[in-house]
Amino acid sequence: MASEFNAPSSRRDALKFGGLAVSLGALAAACGENRGGSEALGRVGNAPSVTTPPDLEVNDVVLLRTASSLELTAVAVYEAALALDDAVPAGAVPLIERMILEHEGTAAEMARLTEAAGGIAWTCTNPWFMERIVGPILESITSNAVGFIVEVDGESEPQLQVMGVTGPIQDTVQITEQLGSITAVDPLDDVEVGDEVEFTRLDAAVPADVLALAIAFENLASAAHQELASATSIVEARVAHAQASALEARHAALLSFLSTPDRTDAYFSPALVGGEVVPDARSQFRSFAINSTFNQTAQIEIKAGPGDLNNVRTSYLLQTPAANSLVYNELSCDA
Amino acid sequence: MDLENAEPAADAIARRGLFARVGVAGLAGVAAALVVDRSALASPDDEERPNVPTGDDKEILSAVIGIENAISGLYRARLDSGVPDELAGVVGVMAENHQAYAQAVSGATGLSAQDSDNTDLFDAFEDAFTGSADDFFAAAHQIEQTAVATHISLISDYESDTAIRLTASILAVEARHATVLADLLGVSDFDIIFGNEQTALTISGDDA
């Protein structure tokens, strides 16, 4: 008998008893009645009462308005990039202008379909994307590098730490031989330990970030239309989303060619043939025209802005529209 | 057998077993919680649209398998006829992708991917695919554009979620293929790069 008490529980036993516990729990829950009381979660303290979010309807019109908003957000991204000094190489301006026209055209088509479905066309950017994604990324892109004056063990004089480099205080700091140097924006004559010092971005860093954002946004738009094609119940809208998905995949592919000195390096991802994909010298994720066998709808990660004191750059995640970024019928461009 | 010594051990195991069982029950609860539908993009007519391909979908998708197999075969014919090392990778990726599309459709429908091939399409393009580099790029660009146009045309006919989702995920990458091929052709005209003047293949009753 003692050996039975000593018998260890096997995984099978654990699953068996666990399943039994869940089943009995479900049975008890199903059989229970007249228990009364509030069904709200228990609360402790004087926290304000919970506000139930509105349960807004997601219908075909909402999906089409969301599509319009994404297209117009893409237009806003490109217009912002064109407005920045030297953010878009002169040779790429005609391409950007062409893509603006195409996004406006797609937005107009989505607006037409919205009205045909009995809705009110959405004629401005996506508020959630602008506030949470585009705004912060553009702010990072246009930010200067920041260094600090620090004390370093073994050094008699204060040192300058910026973008992973620590050394004597000087106006120009070479980050790496490949990446080049940055220059102090303000004079460094009277700086003390703890002072913050602003530096320019690396050469061509801003255009590279703008390009990464543009590629990411085109891939995002393609993925969003891909999802919307299957989400809508309107056949005409399904076709329009499929066409837009293909068009924006073409945009992303062509932009990818600009991300490497040799455009043929950006034709396809080495991962498709068992290779490794490593970030570029600026730690940016690589972009490829053909980046997967099937068009991906997963989140897209990009880096933007200068590196911090340890030369770590901020990551941003772009995701296709979901509950928090849909343009519901209750929203208005005027609001 | 020493029962006195055995009892504490049994208690310990019982407690361990209890933790394990509660843990499994807890995991089961977590799993149940994760099953909750979190999709805000669910189709408004989800209740009406079938998930798996219908009989009509299968008829169309059977022809799609043949088209994708034929295109994959054309790229393989090009590889067999010789391509420069710097192009072998991208041509191989396109061949593999089209084969993957045929296999994915096969997997979704239960139709064989092996027995279906569009020989008319293969025959029509074989000479160009195995000809000069420019002939190959032009023919490959044309056939990718045709595939995109065909999928966009067919996506309005499908009744099932699976057929629509799969088609949408395929046609966007075929558009990327076309963009690469346009670049290899040296095209700089945005109307060609971003447009598509090819017409969809006709899926006849015989093909389907």
Coordinates of C-alpha atoms in Angstrom, one line a residue:
Chain A
M1 CA 0.0 0.0 0.0
A2 CA 2.8 2.4 0.9
S3 CA 4.1 2.0 -2.6
E4 CA 0.9 3.4 -4.0
F5 CA 1.1 6.4 -1.8
N6 CA 4.6 6.9 -3.1
A7 CA 3.7 6.6 -6.7
P8 CA 4.7 9.8 -8.5
S9 CA 2.0 11.7 -10.5
S10 CA 2.6 11.3 -14.2
R11 CA 1.9 14.1 -16.7
R12 CA -1.0 11.9 -17.9
D13 CA -2.4 12.0 -14.3
A14 CA -1.9 15.8 -14.2
L15 CA -3.8 16.3 -17.4
K16 CA -6.5 13.9 -16.3
F17 CA -7.1 15.5 -13.0
G18 CA -6.7 19.0 -14.5
G19 CA -9.3 18.2 -17.1
L20 CA -11.6 16.8 -14.4
A21 CA -11.2 19.9 -12.3
V22 CA -12.1 22.1 -15.3
S23 CA -15.0 19.9 -16.2
L24 CA -16.4 19.9 -12.6
G25 CA -15.9 23.7 -12.5
A26 CA -17.8 24.2 -15.7
L27 CA -20.6 21.8 -14.4
A28 CA -20.8 23.7 -11.2
A29 CA -21.0 27.0 -13.0
A30 CA -23.7 25.7 -15.4
C31 CA -25.8 24.3 -12.6
G32 CA -25.5 27.3 -10.3
E33 CA -28.5 29.6 -10.1
N34 CA -29.9 32.5 -8.1
R35 CA -26.5 33.5 -6.8
G36 CA -27.4 37.1 -7.2
G37 CA -25.1 40.1 -6.6
S38 CA -23.1 42.2 -9.0
E39 CA -21.3 40.5 -11.9
A40 CA -18.7 43.3 -12.0
L41 CA -15.1 42.6 -11.0
G42 CA -14.4 43.2 -7.3
R43 CA -12.9 46.6 -6.5
V44 CA -10.7 47.8 -3.7
G45 CA -10.1 51.4 -2.6
N46 CA -11.5 54.7 -4.0
A47 CA -10.6 54.3 -7.7
P48 CA -13.0 56.0 -10.1
S49 CA -15.7 53.9 -11.5
V50 CA -14.9 52.0 -14.7
T51 CA -16.3 53.6 -17.9
T52 CA -17.5 51.0 -20.3
P53 CA -16.2 51.7 -23.8
P54 CA -18.8 52.2 -26.4
D55 CA -19.6 49.1 -28.4
L56 CA -19.4 50.6 -31.9
E57 CA -20.6 48.7 -34.9
V58 CA -18.0 47.5 -37.4
N59 CA -19.6 47.3 -40.8
D60 CA -18.5 47.6 -44.4
V61 CA -18.7 51.4 -44.3
V62 CA -16.3 51.4 -41.3
L63 CA -13.9 49.2 -43.2
L64 CA -14.0 51.5 -46.2
R65 CA -13.6 54.7 -44.1
T66 CA -10.6 53.1 -42.5
A67 CA -9.1 52.3 -45.9
S68 CA -9.6 55.9 -46.9
S69 CA -7.9 57.1 -43.7
L70 CA -4.9 54.9 -44.3
E71 CA -4.5 56.2 -47.8
L72 CA -4.7 59.8 -46.7
T73 CA -2.2 59.1 -43.9
A74 CA 0.2 57.8 -46.5
V75 CA -0.2 61.1 -48.4
A76 CA 0.4 63.0 -45.2
V77 CA 3.6 61.0 -44.5
Y78 CA 4.9 61.7 -48.0
E79 CA 4.0 65.4 -47.9
A80 CA 5.7 65.7 -44.5
A81 CA 8.8 64.0 -45.9
L82 CA 8.9 66.3 -48.9
A83 CA 8.6 69.3 -46.6
L84 CA 11.7 68.3 -44.6
D85 CA 15.1 69.6 -45.7
D86 CA 17.0 67.0 -47.7
A87 CA 14.9 64.2 -46.5
V88 CA 14.0 63.0 -50.0
P89 CA 16.8 62.8 -52.5
A90 CA 16.0 64.9 -55.6
G91 CA 16.0 61.8 -57.8
A92 CA 13.2 60.2 -55.7
V93 CA 10.9 63.2 -55.7
P94 CA 9.0 62.2 -58.9
L95 CA 8.4 58.8 -57.4
I96 CA 7.1 60.2 -54.2
E97 CA 4.8 62.6 -56.1
R98 CA 3.5 59.8 -58.2
M99 CA 2.8 57.7 -55.1
I100 CA 1.0 60.6 -53.5
L101 CA -1.3 60.8 -56.6
E102 CA -1.9 57.0 -56.4
H103 CA -2.8 57.1 -52.7
E104 CA -5.2 60.0 -53.3
G105 CA -6.7 58.0 -56.2
T106 CA -7.2 55.0 -54.0
A107 CA -8.6 57.1 -51.2
A108 CA -11.1 58.6 -53.7
E109 CA -12.1 55.1 -54.8
M110 CA -12.7 54.0 -51.2
A111 CA -14.7 57.2 -50.6
R112 CA -16.9 56.4 -53.6
L113 CA -17.5 52.9 -52.3
T114 CA -18.2 54.3 -48.8
E115 CA -21.0 56.5 -50.2
A116 CA -22.3 53.7 -52.4
A117 CA -22.6 51.6 -49.3
G118 CA -24.7 54.4 -47.7
G119 CA -21.9 55.9 -45.5
I120 CA -20.2 59.2 -45.1
A121 CA -16.8 59.2 -46.9
W122 CA -13.8 59.8 -44.7
T123 CA -11.7 62.6 -46.1
C124 CA -8.8 63.0 -43.6
T125 CA -6.0 61.0 -42.1
N126 CA -6.4 58.2 -39.5
P127 CA -6.3 59.9 -36.1
W128 CA -4.9 56.9 -34.3
F129 CA -2.1 56.3 -36.7
M130 CA -1.2 60.0 -36.9
E131 CA -1.1 60.4 -33.1
R132 CA 0.5 57.0 -32.1
I133 CA 2.7 56.1 -35.1
V134 CA 3.3 58.8 -37.7
G135 CA 3.7 61.8 -35.3
P136 CA 6.2 60.0 -33.0
I137 CA 8.2 58.6 -35.8
L138 CA 8.5 61.9 -37.6
E139 CA 9.5 63.5 -34.4
S140 CA 12.3 60.9 -33.9
I141 CA 13.4 61.4 -37.5
T142 CA 13.8 65.1 -37.1
S143 CA 15.5 64.9 -33.7
N144 CA 19.2 65.5 -33.2
A145 CA 21.4 63.1 -31.4
V146 CA 21.9 63.8 -27.7
G147 CA 25.1 63.3 -25.8
F148 CA 26.1 63.9 -22.2
I149 CA 29.1 65.2 -20.4
V150 CA 30.1 62.4 -18.0
E151 CA 32.8 61.4 -15.5
V152 CA 34.8 58.3 -16.5
D153 CA 36.9 56.2 -14.2
G154 CA 40.6 56.7 -14.9
E155 CA 40.0 60.0 -16.8
S156 CA 41.0 63.3 -15.1
E157 CA 38.8 65.4 -17.4
P158 CA 35.1 65.1 -18.1
Q159 CA 34.3 63.1 -21.2
L160 CA 31.6 63.3 -23.9
Q161 CA 29.3 60.3 -24.4
V162 CA 27.2 60.2 -27.5
M163 CA 25.8 57.4 -29.7
G164 CA 27.9 54.7 -28.1
V165 CA 31.2 56.7 -28.2
T166 CA 32.9 58.0 -25.1
G167 CA 35.9 60.3 -25.4
P168 CA 37.3 63.8 -25.0
I169 CA 34.8 66.7 -25.4
Q170 CA 35.0 67.9 -29.0
D171 CA 32.8 69.4 -31.6
T172 CA 33.0 66.5 -34.1
V173 CA 32.7 62.9 -33.0
Q174 CA 33.3 59.9 -35.3
I175 CA 30.8 57.3 -34.6
T176 CA 32.3 54.6 -36.8
E177 CA 34.5 54.7 -39.9
Q178 CA 31.5 53.5 -42.0
L179 CA 28.8 55.7 -40.5
G180 CA 30.9 58.9 -40.3
S181 CA 30.8 61.7 -37.8
I182 CA 28.3 64.0 -36.1
T183 CA 28.9 67.6 -35.1
A184 CA 27.8 69.6 -32.0
V185 CA 24.9 71.9 -32.6
D186 CA 25.8 74.2 -29.7
P187 CA 29.3 75.4 -28.4
L188 CA 31.0 73.1 -26.0
D189 CA 33.1 75.7 -24.3
D190 CA 31.6 75.8 -20.8
V191 CA 29.9 72.4 -20.5
E192 CA 30.1 70.6 -17.2
V193 CA 29.4 67.0 -16.0
G194 CA 25.7 66.3 -16.4
D195 CA 25.2 68.7 -19.2
E196 CA 23.2 67.6 -22.3
V197 CA 24.8 68.3 -25.6
E198 CA 23.0 68.2 -29.0
F199 CA 24.6 66.9 -32.1
T200 CA 23.5 66.7 -35.7
R201 CA 22.4 63.4 -37.2
L202 CA 24.7 61.3 -39.2
D203 CA 25.0 62.1 -42.9
A204 CA 22.1 60.6 -44.9
A205 CA 20.5 59.3 -41.7
V206 CA 17.3 61.3 -42.2
P207 CA 16.6 60.2 -45.8
A208 CA 17.3 56.6 -44.7
D209 CA 14.8 56.9 -41.9
V210 CA 12.2 58.5 -44.2
L211 CA 12.7 55.7 -46.7
A212 CA 12.3 53.0 -44.0
L213 CA 9.1 54.7 -42.9
A214 CA 7.8 54.9 -46.5
I215 CA 8.6 51.2 -47.2
A216 CA 7.0 50.2 -43.9
F217 CA 3.9 52.2 -44.5
E218 CA 3.5 50.9 -48.1
N219 CA 3.9 47.3 -46.7
L220 CA 1.4 48.1 -44.0
A221 CA -1.1 49.5 -46.5
S222 CA -0.8 46.5 -48.7
A223 CA -1.3 44.2 -45.7
A224 CA -4.3 46.3 -44.5
H225 CA -6.0 46.1 -47.9
Q226 CA -5.3 42.4 -48.0
E227 CA -7.1 41.9 -44.7
L228 CA -9.9 44.3 -45.7
A229 CA -10.5 42.3 -48.9
S230 CA -11.5 39.3 -46.9
A231 CA -13.3 41.4 -44.2
T232 CA -15.7 43.3 -46.4
S233 CA -19.0 41.8 -47.6
I234 CA -19.2 44.0 -50.6
V235 CA -17.8 42.3 -53.7
E236 CA -16.9 45.5 -55.4
A237 CA -15.0 46.7 -52.4
R238 CA -13.2 43.3 -52.2
V239 CA -11.9 43.8 -55.7
A240 CA -10.9 47.4 -54.9
H241 CA -9.0 46.3 -51.8
A242 CA -7.2 43.6 -53.7
Q243 CA -6.2 46.1 -56.4
A244 CA -5.0 48.5 -53.7
S245 CA -3.0 45.7 -52.0
A246 CA -1.2 44.9 -55.2
L247 CA -0.5 48.5 -56.0
E248 CA 0.9 49.3 -52.6
A249 CA 3.0 46.1 -52.7
R250 CA 4.5 47.5 -55.9
H251 CA 5.2 50.8 -54.2
A252 CA 7.0 48.9 -51.3
A253 CA 8.9 46.8 -53.8
L254 CA 10.2 49.8 -55.8
L255 CA 11.1 51.7 -52.7
S256 CA 13.0 48.7 -51.4
F257 CA 15.4 49.1 -54.4
L258 CA 16.4 52.5 -53.0
S259 CA 17.5 51.0 -49.6
T260 CA 20.7 49.5 -50.8
P261 CA 23.6 50.7 -53.0
D262 CA 23.1 47.8 -55.3
R263 CA 19.3 47.5 -55.9
T264 CA 19.6 43.9 -56.9
D265 CA 20.5 43.1 -53.3
A266 CA 16.9 44.2 -52.4
Y267 CA 15.1 41.9 -54.9
F268 CA 14.3 39.2 -52.4
S269 CA 14.9 38.3 -48.8
P270 CA 17.8 35.9 -48.2
A271 CA 15.5 34.2 -45.6
L272 CA 13.5 32.8 -48.6
V273 CA 16.5 30.7 -49.5
G274 CA 17.6 29.8 -46.0
G275 CA 19.9 32.8 -45.6
E276 CA 20.2 35.2 -42.7
V277 CA 18.9 38.7 -42.7
V278 CA 21.0 41.1 -40.6
P279 CA 20.2 44.7 -40.0
D280 CA 22.2 47.3 -41.9
A281 CA 25.0 49.4 -40.4
R282 CA 22.5 51.8 -38.9
S283 CA 20.8 48.9 -37.2
Q284 CA 17.8 49.4 -39.5
F285 CA 15.8 46.3 -40.5
R286 CA 16.4 45.4 -44.2
S287 CA 13.7 45.8 -46.8
F288 CA 13.2 43.6 -49.8
A289 CA 10.8 43.7 -52.7
I290 CA 9.9 40.0 -52.3
N291 CA 10.1 39.6 -48.5
S292 CA 8.0 36.5 -48.1
T293 CA 6.2 33.8 -50.2
F294 CA 2.8 35.1 -49.1
N295 CA 2.0 38.7 -48.4
Q296 CA 2.5 39.2 -44.7
T297 CA 0.0 40.9 -42.4
A298 CA 2.2 40.7 -39.3
Q299 CA 3.4 43.8 -37.5
I300 CA 6.2 45.7 -39.1
E301 CA 9.1 47.0 -37.0
I302 CA 11.4 49.9 -38.0
K303 CA 14.0 52.0 -36.3
A304 CA 13.8 55.8 -36.4
G305 CA 15.8 58.7 -35.0
P306 CA 19.4 58.8 -33.7
G307 CA 20.9 56.3 -31.4
D308 CA 20.9 57.0 -27.7
L309 CA 23.9 57.2 -25.4
N310 CA 24.6 53.5 -26.1
N311 CA 23.7 53.9 -29.8
V312 CA 20.4 52.0 -29.4
R313 CA 17.8 53.3 -31.7
T314 CA 14.0 53.5 -30.9
S315 CA 11.9 50.8 -32.5
Y316 CA 8.4 51.5 -33.7
L317 CA 5.8 48.8 -34.5
L318 CA 3.2 49.3 -37.3
Q319 CA 0.1 47.1 -37.2
T320 CA -2.8 46.8 -39.6
P321 CA -6.0 48.5 -38.4
A322 CA -7.7 46.9 -35.4
A323 CA -10.4 48.0 -33.0
N324 CA -8.5 51.0 -31.8
S325 CA -7.6 52.4 -35.2
L326 CA -10.8 51.7 -37.2
V327 CA -12.7 54.8 -38.4
Y328 CA -16.1 54.1 -36.9
N329 CA -19.2 55.8 -38.2
E330 CA -19.4 57.9 -35.1
L331 CA -16.1 59.6 -35.9
S332 CA -15.9 62.7 -37.9
C333 CA -13.0 64.6 -39.6
D334 CA -14.3 67.8 -38.1
A335 CA -14.1 66.5 -34.5
Chain B
M1 CA 8.0 -1.3 3.9
D2 CA 8.3 1.6 6.3
L3 CA 4.9 3.3 6.3
E4 CA 6.0 6.1 8.6
N5 CA 8.7 7.2 6.3
A6 CA 6.4 6.8 3.3
E7 CA 3.7 9.1 4.6
P8 CA 5.5 12.4 4.4
A9 CA 6.8 11.5 1.0
A10 CA 3.3 10.8 -0.1
D11 CA 2.1 14.1 1.3
A12 CA 4.8 15.9 -0.6
I13 CA 3.9 14.2 -3.8
A14 CA 0.2 14.8 -3.2
R15 CA 0.9 18.5 -2.7
R16 CA 3.1 18.5 -5.8
G17 CA 0.4 16.7 -7.7
L18 CA -2.2 19.2 -6.5
F19 CA -0.1 22.1 -7.7
A20 CA 0.4 20.3 -11.0
R21 CA -3.3 19.7 -11.4
V22 CA -4.3 23.2 -10.4
G23 CA -1.6 24.4 -12.8
V24 CA -3.0 22.4 -15.6
A25 CA -6.5 23.5 -14.8
G26 CA -5.2 27.1 -14.7
L27 CA -3.5 26.7 -18.1
A28 CA -6.7 25.3 -19.4
G29 CA -8.5 28.4 -18.2
V30 CA -6.0 30.7 -19.8
A31 CA -6.3 28.7 -23.0
A32 CA -10.0 29.1 -22.9
A33 CA -9.7 32.8 -22.4
L34 CA -7.4 33.1 -25.4
V35 CA -9.9 31.4 -27.6
V36 CA -12.2 34.5 -27.2
D37 CA -12.5 36.2 -30.6
R38 CA -10.5 39.4 -30.6
S39 CA -10.9 40.2 -34.3
A40 CA -12.4 43.6 -35.0
L41 CA -12.1 42.9 -38.6
A42 CA -14.4 40.0 -38.8
S43 CA -16.4 40.1 -41.9
P44 CA -19.9 41.6 -41.4
D45 CA -21.4 38.6 -43.2
D46 CA -19.3 36.0 -41.4
E47 CA -22.3 34.0 -40.6
E48 CA -23.1 33.6 -44.3
R49 CA -19.7 33.1 -45.8
P50 CA -18.3 29.6 -45.6
N51 CA -14.8 29.2 -44.3
V52 CA -13.7 26.3 -46.5
P53 CA -13.9 26.4 -50.3
T54 CA -17.2 25.6 -51.7
G55 CA -17.7 23.3 -54.7
D56 CA -17.8 26.3 -57.0
D57 CA -14.6 27.7 -55.4
K58 CA -12.9 24.3 -56.0
E59 CA -13.8 24.4 -59.6
I60 CA -12.0 27.7 -60.0
L61 CA -9.2 26.9 -57.7
S62 CA -8.5 23.7 -59.6
A63 CA -7.6 25.9 -62.6
V64 CA -5.6 28.2 -60.4
I65 CA -3.4 25.2 -59.3
G66 CA -2.8 24.6 -63.0
I67 CA -1.8 28.2 -63.7
E68 CA 0.6 28.4 -60.7
N69 CA 2.2 25.1 -61.6
A70 CA 2.7 26.2 -65.2
I71 CA 4.3 29.5 -64.1
S72 CA 6.6 27.6 -61.7
G73 CA 7.5 25.2 -64.5
L74 CA 8.4 28.1 -66.8
Y75 CA 10.8 29.5 -64.2
R76 CA 12.3 26.1 -63.7
A77 CA 12.7 25.7 -67.5
R78 CA 14.6 29.0 -67.4
L79 CA 16.8 27.8 -64.7
D80 CA 17.5 24.6 -66.6
S81 CA 18.4 26.5 -69.7
G82 CA 20.9 28.6 -67.8
V83 CA 20.8 31.9 -65.9
P84 CA 23.7 34.0 -64.6
D85 CA 24.6 33.3 -61.0
E86 CA 23.4 36.7 -59.9
L87 CA 19.9 36.0 -61.3
A88 CA 19.6 32.3 -60.2
G89 CA 18.5 33.3 -56.7
V90 CA 15.6 35.6 -57.7
V91 CA 14.4 33.2 -60.5
G92 CA 14.6 30.3 -58.1
V93 CA 12.5 32.3 -55.5
M94 CA 9.8 33.0 -58.1
A95 CA 9.7 29.4 -59.2
E96 CA 9.4 28.3 -55.5
N97 CA 6.8 30.9 -54.7
H98 CA 4.5 29.8 -57.6
Q99 CA 4.9 26.2 -56.6
A100 CA 4.0 27.2 -53.0
Y101 CA 0.8 28.9 -54.3
A102 CA -0.2 25.7 -56.1
Q103 CA 0.5 23.7 -53.0
A104 CA -1.4 26.1 -50.7
V105 CA -4.4 26.0 -53.0
S106 CA -4.1 22.2 -53.1
G107 CA -4.0 22.1 -49.3
A108 CA -7.0 24.4 -48.9
T109 CA -9.1 22.4 -51.4
G110 CA -7.9 18.9 -51.1
L111 CA -7.2 18.8 -54.8
S112 CA -4.0 17.4 -56.0
A113 CA -1.2 19.8 -56.8
Q114 CA 0.7 17.2 -58.8
D115 CA -1.8 16.3 -61.4
S116 CA -2.9 19.8 -62.5
D117 CA -1.0 21.8 -65.0
N118 CA -2.0 24.4 -67.6
T119 CA 0.0 23.1 -70.6
D120 CA -1.5 25.7 -72.9
L121 CA 0.0 28.5 -70.7
F122 CA 3.3 26.7 -70.4
D123 CA 3.5 26.1 -74.2
A124 CA 2.6 29.7 -75.0
F125 CA 5.5 31.1 -72.9
E126 CA 8.1 28.4 -73.0
D127 CA 10.1 29.8 -76.0
A128 CA 10.3 33.3 -74.5
F129 CA 11.2 32.0 -71.0
T130 CA 14.1 30.0 -72.5
G131 CA 15.1 32.7 -75.0
S132 CA 17.3 35.7 -74.5
A133 CA 17.5 37.5 -71.2
D134 CA 15.3 40.3 -72.4
D135 CA 12.8 37.9 -73.8
F136 CA 12.7 36.1 -70.5
F137 CA 12.3 39.2 -68.4
A138 CA 9.5 40.6 -70.7
A139 CA 7.7 37.2 -70.8
A140 CA 8.0 36.7 -67.0
H141 CA 6.8 40.3 -66.4
Q142 CA 3.8 39.6 -68.6
I143 CA 2.9 36.4 -67.0
E144 CA 3.2 37.8 -63.5
Q145 CA 1.0 40.7 -64.5
T146 CA -1.5 38.3 -66.0
A147 CA -1.5 36.2 -62.8
V148 CA -2.2 39.3 -60.8
A149 CA -5.1 40.3 -63.1
T150 CA -6.4 36.8 -63.0
H151 CA -6.4 36.6 -59.2
I152 CA -8.1 40.0 -58.9
S153 CA -10.7 38.9 -61.4
L154 CA -11.3 35.6 -59.6
I155 CA -11.4 37.1 -56.1
S156 CA -14.9 38.5 -56.8
D157 CA -16.2 35.0 -57.7
Y158 CA -15.1 33.2 -54.5
E159 CA -17.6 32.3 -51.9
S160 CA -15.4 31.1 -49.1
D161 CA -13.2 33.0 -46.7
T162 CA -10.2 30.7 -47.3
A163 CA -10.3 31.2 -51.1
I164 CA -10.5 35.0 -50.7
R165 CA -7.7 35.2 -48.0
L166 CA -5.4 32.9 -49.9
T167 CA -5.9 34.8 -53.2
A168 CA -5.3 38.2 -51.5
S169 CA -2.0 36.9 -50.0
I170 CA -0.8 35.5 -53.3
L171 CA -1.6 38.3 -55.7
A172 CA 0.3 41.0 -53.8
V173 CA 3.5 39.0 -53.9
E174 CA 3.0 38.3 -57.6
A175 CA 2.8 42.1 -58.0
R176 CA 6.1 42.3 -56.2
H177 CA 7.5 39.7 -58.6
A178 CA 6.4 41.9 -61.5
T179 CA 8.1 45.0 -60.0
V180 CA 11.4 43.1 -59.8
L181 CA 11.1 41.9 -63.3
A182 CA 10.2 45.4 -64.5
D183 CA 13.4 46.6 -62.8
L184 CA 15.4 43.8 -64.5
L185 CA 13.9 45.0 -67.8
G186 CA 15.1 48.5 -67.1
V187 CA 11.6 50.0 -67.0
S188 CA 11.4 53.4 -65.5
D189 CA 7.9 54.3 -66.6
F190 CA 5.7 54.4 -63.5
D191 CA 2.6 53.6 -65.6
I192 CA 4.2 50.2 -66.4
I193 CA 5.7 49.6 -62.9
F194 CA 2.6 50.5 -61.0
G195 CA 0.0 49.7 -63.6
N196 CA -1.3 46.4 -65.1
E197 CA -2.5 46.3 -68.7
Q198 CA -2.7 42.5 -68.8
T199 CA -6.1 40.9 -68.9
A200 CA -7.1 38.0 -66.7
L201 CA -6.9 34.5 -68.0
T202 CA -10.3 33.0 -68.8
I203 CA -11.1 30.1 -66.5
S204 CA -13.3 28.0 -68.8
G205 CA -15.4 25.0 -67.8
D206 CA -12.8 22.8 -69.2
D207 CA -10.0 24.3 -67.1
A208 CA -12.1 24.3 -64.0

